[in-house]
Amino acid sequence: MLDINTDAFFMREAIKQAKKAFDENEVPVGAIMVCNNHIIAKAYNQVEVLSDATAHAEMISITSASEYLGAKFLNDCTLYVTLEPCMMCAGAIKWSRISKLVIAAADEKEGFITKYKANHLLNTKTEIIFGIEEKEATQLLKDFFQKLRNNNQRNWN
Amino acid sequence: MLDINTDAFFMREAIKQAKKAFDENEVPVGAIMVCNNHIIAKAYNQVEVLSDATAHAEMISITSASEYLGAKFLNDCTLYVTLEPCMMCAGAIKWSRISKLVIAAADEKEGFITKYKANHLLNTKTEIIFGIEEKEATQLLKDFFQKLRNNNQRNWN
């Protein structure tokens, strides 16, 4: 059983969001914004349903948290995200001054650090942690792309 | 008099948006999305009024254009923006597959090319044009920051 208020606990909440994306045929990425040990925003990737290429889980959770706090800066907040942010989302994390970023799985194709080596984009004080609940987040992504391939195969038969 | 349907004509529309931002005490940046010579979205920076650090003119115009077209990809669209996009907005331009990006003024502090040399972030087919109506866009930004300094000075007297 997981203790509450740990990085693993909050990441499991982000994975629940990613599973919602999976069920709605979106690339399964989820995000949670935590402020003083309270979850103030939950979001999942909604690019397809909103027909909006910017509707990544991180972007929605930042806008939602800012709305909740009535503040553009999220200095005391931690963002938990199941897949490493892309450059767009890393830029948003920088602008909103999030103090801590916890990532489950690295993204070799689009990750702002793993692909673009852009650690320097964020404030040097921003704490970044990789690998929390990585296995489950990665498995969910693998299952999603396998499902896509199976569906495409069926469409060709 | 400006011909319609030229880059300068559309950039002047973007500058009109930037002036709205100026009048509302937002950093004066405006953006226009054009598809088949029609303006399908107009936006200006609304970070302060929305208390949302992600509410840059480019982000709002991309979401608005996607809503208008009912499509996440904006392949046949041109984005006119009065200040060079930051990394967040450049990421959004990449994801939405905008085919042409027209910029008035370069941004030495945050520009995705001028500061971060991240030309490679966008698809190599994306056409990028700098310097259209640069002088007026730059003057508007200078006037804004001078106004801010004057206001701050008054607050100290």
mmCIF file with all atom_site columns, N, CA and C in Angstrom, chain A residues 103-136:
data_model
loop_
_atom_site.group_PDB
_atom_site.id
_atom_site.type_symbol
_atom_site.label_atom_id
_atom_site.label_alt_id
_atom_site.label_comp_id
_atom_site.label_asym_id
_atom_site.label_entity_id
_atom_site.label_seq_id
_atom_site.pdbx_PDB_ins_code
_atom_site.Cartn_x
_atom_site.Cartn_y
_atom_site.Cartn_z
_atom_site.occupancy
_atom_site.B_iso_or_equiv
_atom_site.pdbx_formal_charge
_atom_site.auth_seq_id
_atom_site.auth_comp_id
_atom_site.auth_asym_id
_atom_site.auth_atom_id
_atom_site.pdbx_PDB_model_num
ATOM 1   N N  . ILE A 1 103 ? 8.515  13.073 -13.343 1.00 0.00 ? 103 ILE A N  1
ATOM 2   C CA . ILE A 1 103 ? 8.226  12.420 -14.625 1.00 0.00 ? 103 ILE A CA 1
ATOM 3   C C  . ILE A 1 103 ? 8.285  10.912 -14.432 1.00 0.00 ? 103 ILE A C  1
ATOM 4   N N  . ALA A 1 104 ? 7.315  10.186 -15.005 1.00 0.00 ? 104 ALA A N  1
ATOM 5   C CA . ALA A 1 104 ? 7.382  8.718  -14.954 1.00 0.00 ? 104 ALA A CA 1
ATOM 6   C C  . ALA A 1 104 ? 8.341  8.209  -16.043 1.00 0.00 ? 104 ALA A C  1
ATOM 7   N N  . ALA A 1 105 ? 7.928  8.303  -17.293 1.00 0.00 ? 105 ALA A N  1
ATOM 8   C CA . ALA A 1 105 ? 8.718  7.721  -18.390 1.00 0.00 ? 105 ALA A CA 1
ATOM 9   C C  . ALA A 1 105 ? 9.417  8.804  -19.226 1.00 0.00 ? 105 ALA A C  1
ATOM 10  N N  . ALA A 1 106 ? 10.641 8.540  -19.611 1.00 0.00 ? 106 ALA A N  1
ATOM 11  C CA . ALA A 1 106 ? 11.355 9.438  -20.535 1.00 0.00 ? 106 ALA A CA 1
ATOM 12  C C  . ALA A 1 106 ? 10.759 9.287  -21.932 1.00 0.00 ? 106 ALA A C  1
ATOM 13  N N  . ASP A 1 107 ? 10.912 10.350 -22.770 1.00 0.00 ? 107 ASP A N  1
ATOM 14  C CA . ASP A 1 107 ? 10.397 10.305 -24.141 1.00 0.00 ? 107 ASP A CA 1
ATOM 15  C C  . ASP A 1 107 ? 11.542 10.559 -25.121 1.00 0.00 ? 107 ASP A C  1
ATOM 16  N N  . GLU A 1 108 ? 11.991 9.478  -25.724 1.00 0.00 ? 108 GLU A N  1
ATOM 17  C CA . GLU A 1 108 ? 13.145 9.595  -26.635 1.00 0.00 ? 108 GLU A CA 1
ATOM 18  C C  . GLU A 1 108 ? 12.820 10.389 -27.892 1.00 0.00 ? 108 GLU A C  1
ATOM 19  N N  . LYS A 1 109 ? 11.541 10.406 -28.276 1.00 0.00 ? 109 LYS A N  1
ATOM 20  C CA . LYS A 1 109 ? 11.174 11.074 -29.531 1.00 0.00 ? 109 LYS A CA 1
ATOM 21  C C  . LYS A 1 109 ? 10.931 12.563 -29.380 1.00 0.00 ? 109 LYS A C  1
ATOM 22  N N  . GLU A 1 110 ? 10.387 12.978 -28.216 1.00 0.00 ? 110 GLU A N  1
ATOM 23  C CA . GLU A 1 110 ? 9.972  14.380 -28.072 1.00 0.00 ? 110 GLU A CA 1
ATOM 24  C C  . GLU A 1 110 ? 10.364 15.011 -26.736 1.00 0.00 ? 110 GLU A C  1
ATOM 25  N N  . GLY A 1 111 ? 10.955 14.256 -25.837 1.00 0.00 ? 111 GLY A N  1
ATOM 26  C CA . GLY A 1 111 ? 11.248 14.771 -24.503 1.00 0.00 ? 111 GLY A CA 1
ATOM 27  C C  . GLY A 1 111 ? 12.203 15.965 -24.521 1.00 0.00 ? 111 GLY A C  1
ATOM 28  N N  . PHE A 1 112 ? 11.893 16.983 -23.722 1.00 0.00 ? 112 PHE A N  1
ATOM 29  C CA . PHE A 1 112 ? 12.693 18.223 -23.781 1.00 0.00 ? 112 PHE A CA 1
ATOM 30  C C  . PHE A 1 112 ? 14.108 18.005 -23.269 1.00 0.00 ? 112 PHE A C  1
ATOM 31  N N  . ILE A 1 113 ? 14.302 16.998 -22.411 1.00 0.00 ? 113 ILE A N  1
ATOM 32  C CA . ILE A 1 113 ? 15.666 16.675 -21.977 1.00 0.00 ? 113 ILE A CA 1
ATOM 33  C C  . ILE A 1 113 ? 16.215 15.510 -22.809 1.00 0.00 ? 113 ILE A C  1
ATOM 34  N N  . THR A 1 114 ? 15.479 14.389 -22.836 1.00 0.00 ? 114 THR A N  1
ATOM 35  C CA . THR A 1 114 ? 15.994 13.168 -23.474 1.00 0.00 ? 114 THR A CA 1
ATOM 36  C C  . THR A 1 114 ? 16.270 13.388 -24.959 1.00 0.00 ? 114 THR A C  1
ATOM 37  N N  . LYS A 1 115 ? 15.366 14.097 -25.659 1.00 0.00 ? 115 LYS A N  1
ATOM 38  C CA . LYS A 1 115 ? 15.586 14.336 -27.091 1.00 0.00 ? 115 LYS A CA 1
ATOM 39  C C  . LYS A 1 115 ? 16.345 15.646 -27.325 1.00 0.00 ? 115 LYS A C  1
ATOM 40  N N  . TYR A 1 116 ? 15.882 16.730 -26.702 1.00 0.00 ? 116 TYR A N  1
ATOM 41  C CA . TYR A 1 116 ? 16.394 18.068 -27.069 1.00 0.00 ? 116 TYR A CA 1
ATOM 42  C C  . TYR A 1 116 ? 17.477 18.614 -26.145 1.00 0.00 ? 116 TYR A C  1
ATOM 43  N N  . LYS A 1 117 ? 17.792 17.865 -25.061 1.00 0.00 ? 117 LYS A N  1
ATOM 44  C CA . LYS A 1 117 ? 18.858 18.310 -24.128 1.00 0.00 ? 117 LYS A CA 1
ATOM 45  C C  . LYS A 1 117 ? 18.633 19.756 -23.661 1.00 0.00 ? 117 LYS A C  1
ATOM 46  N N  . ALA A 1 118 ? 17.368 20.104 -23.421 1.00 0.00 ? 118 ALA A N  1
ATOM 47  C CA . ALA A 1 118 ? 17.030 21.498 -23.114 1.00 0.00 ? 118 ALA A CA 1
ATOM 48  C C  . ALA A 1 118 ? 16.772 21.712 -21.618 1.00 0.00 ? 118 ALA A C  1
ATOM 49  N N  . ASN A 1 119 ? 17.570 21.066 -20.777 1.00 0.00 ? 119 ASN A N  1
ATOM 50  C CA . ASN A 1 119 ? 17.448 21.265 -19.320 1.00 0.00 ? 119 ASN A CA 1
ATOM 51  C C  . ASN A 1 119 ? 17.523 22.745 -18.996 1.00 0.00 ? 119 ASN A C  1
ATOM 52  N N  . HIS A 1 120 ? 18.390 23.466 -19.741 1.00 0.00 ? 120 HIS A N  1
ATOM 53  C CA . HIS A 1 120 ? 18.650 24.877 -19.492 1.00 0.00 ? 120 HIS A CA 1
ATOM 54  C C  . HIS A 1 120 ? 17.428 25.764 -19.704 1.00 0.00 ? 120 HIS A C  1
ATOM 55  N N  . LEU A 1 121 ? 16.377 25.209 -20.347 1.00 0.00 ? 121 LEU A N  1
ATOM 56  C CA . LEU A 1 121 ? 15.171 26.009 -20.573 1.00 0.00 ? 121 LEU A CA 1
ATOM 57  C C  . LEU A 1 121 ? 14.515 26.366 -19.243 1.00 0.00 ? 121 LEU A C  1
ATOM 58  N N  . LEU A 1 122 ? 14.499 25.421 -18.305 1.00 0.00 ? 122 LEU A N  1
ATOM 59  C CA . LEU A 1 122 ? 13.866 25.671 -17.004 1.00 0.00 ? 122 LEU A CA 1
ATOM 60  C C  . LEU A 1 122 ? 14.813 26.435 -16.087 1.00 0.00 ? 122 LEU A C  1
ATOM 61  N N  . ASN A 1 123 ? 14.233 27.118 -15.103 1.00 0.00 ? 123 ASN A N  1
ATOM 62  C CA . ASN A 1 123 ? 15.030 27.771 -14.061 1.00 0.00 ? 123 ASN A CA 1
ATOM 63  C C  . ASN A 1 123 ? 15.918 26.720 -13.390 1.00 0.00 ? 123 ASN A C  1
ATOM 64  N N  . THR A 1 124 ? 17.137 27.097 -13.073 1.00 0.00 ? 124 THR A N  1
ATOM 65  C CA . THR A 1 124 ? 18.073 26.107 -12.496 1.00 0.00 ? 124 THR A CA 1
ATOM 66  C C  . THR A 1 124 ? 17.589 25.588 -11.143 1.00 0.00 ? 124 THR A C  1
ATOM 67  N N  . LYS A 1 125 ? 16.688 26.332 -10.497 1.00 0.00 ? 125 LYS A N  1
ATOM 68  C CA . LYS A 1 125 ? 16.173 25.886 -9.186  1.00 0.00 ? 125 LYS A CA 1
ATOM 69  C C  . LYS A 1 125 ? 15.074 24.831 -9.326  1.00 0.00 ? 125 LYS A C  1
ATOM 70  N N  . THR A 1 126 ? 14.551 24.650 -10.533 1.00 0.00 ? 126 THR A N  1
ATOM 71  C CA . THR A 1 126 ? 13.472 23.672 -10.722 1.00 0.00 ? 126 THR A CA 1
ATOM 72  C C  . THR A 1 126 ? 14.000 22.256 -10.484 1.00 0.00 ? 126 THR A C  1
ATOM 73  N N  . GLU A 1 127 ? 13.375 21.570 -9.543  1.00 0.00 ? 127 GLU A N  1
ATOM 74  C CA . GLU A 1 127 ? 13.790 20.193 -9.255  1.00 0.00 ? 127 GLU A CA 1
ATOM 75  C C  . GLU A 1 127 ? 13.132 19.256 -10.275 1.00 0.00 ? 127 GLU A C  1
ATOM 76  N N  . ILE A 1 128 ? 13.911 18.370 -10.853 1.00 0.00 ? 128 ILE A N  1
ATOM 77  C CA . ILE A 1 128 ? 13.366 17.441 -11.854 1.00 0.00 ? 128 ILE A CA 1
ATOM 78  C C  . ILE A 1 128 ? 13.686 16.011 -11.419 1.00 0.00 ? 128 ILE A C  1
ATOM 79  N N  . ILE A 1 129 ? 12.651 15.177 -11.333 1.00 0.00 ? 129 ILE A N  1
ATOM 80  C CA . ILE A 1 129 ? 12.838 13.781 -10.934 1.00 0.00 ? 129 ILE A CA 1
ATOM 81  C C  . ILE A 1 129 ? 12.276 12.876 -12.029 1.00 0.00 ? 129 ILE A C  1
ATOM 82  N N  . PHE A 1 130 ? 13.064 11.916 -12.452 1.00 0.00 ? 130 PHE A N  1
ATOM 83  C CA . PHE A 1 130 ? 12.639 10.961 -13.484 1.00 0.00 ? 130 PHE A CA 1
ATOM 84  C C  . PHE A 1 130 ? 12.383 9.575  -12.861 1.00 0.00 ? 130 PHE A C  1
ATOM 85  N N  . GLY A 1 131 ? 11.524 8.801  -13.493 1.00 0.00 ? 131 GLY A N  1
ATOM 86  C CA . GLY A 1 131 ? 11.467 7.362  -13.226 1.00 0.00 ? 131 GLY A CA 1
ATOM 87  C C  . GLY A 1 131 ? 10.486 6.912  -12.162 1.00 0.00 ? 131 GLY A C  1
ATOM 88  N N  . ILE A 1 132 ? 9.652  7.824  -11.631 1.00 0.00 ? 132 ILE A N  1
ATOM 89  C CA . ILE A 1 132 ? 8.665  7.433  -10.613 1.00 0.00 ? 132 ILE A CA 1
ATOM 90  C C  . ILE A 1 132 ? 7.501  6.692  -11.300 1.00 0.00 ? 132 ILE A C  1
ATOM 91  N N  . GLU A 1 133 ? 7.291  5.438  -10.929 1.00 0.00 ? 133 GLU A N  1
ATOM 92  C CA . GLU A 1 133 ? 6.227  4.603  -11.527 1.00 0.00 ? 133 GLU A CA 1
ATOM 93  C C  . GLU A 1 133 ? 6.400  4.486  -13.049 1.00 0.00 ? 133 GLU A C  1
ATOM 94  N N  . GLU A 1 134 ? 7.644  4.454  -13.448 1.00 0.00 ? 134 GLU A N  1
ATOM 95  C CA . GLU A 1 134 ? 7.971  4.419  -14.886 1.00 0.00 ? 134 GLU A CA 1
ATOM 96  C C  . GLU A 1 134 ? 7.382  3.201  -15.600 1.00 0.00 ? 134 GLU A C  1
ATOM 97  N N  . LYS A 1 135 ? 7.469  2.051  -14.930 1.00 0.00 ? 135 LYS A N  1
ATOM 98  C CA . LYS A 1 135 ? 7.105  0.797  -15.587 1.00 0.00 ? 135 LYS A CA 1
ATOM 99  C C  . LYS A 1 135 ? 5.642  0.810  -16.038 1.00 0.00 ? 135 LYS A C  1
ATOM 100 N N  . GLU A 1 136 ? 4.752  1.230  -15.132 1.00 0.00 ? 136 GLU A N  1
ATOM 101 C CA . GLU A 1 136 ? 3.325  1.210  -15.486 1.00 0.00 ? 136 GLU A CA 1
ATOM 102 C C  . GLU A 1 136 ? 2.996  2.254  -16.559 1.00 0.00 ? 136 GLU A C  1
#
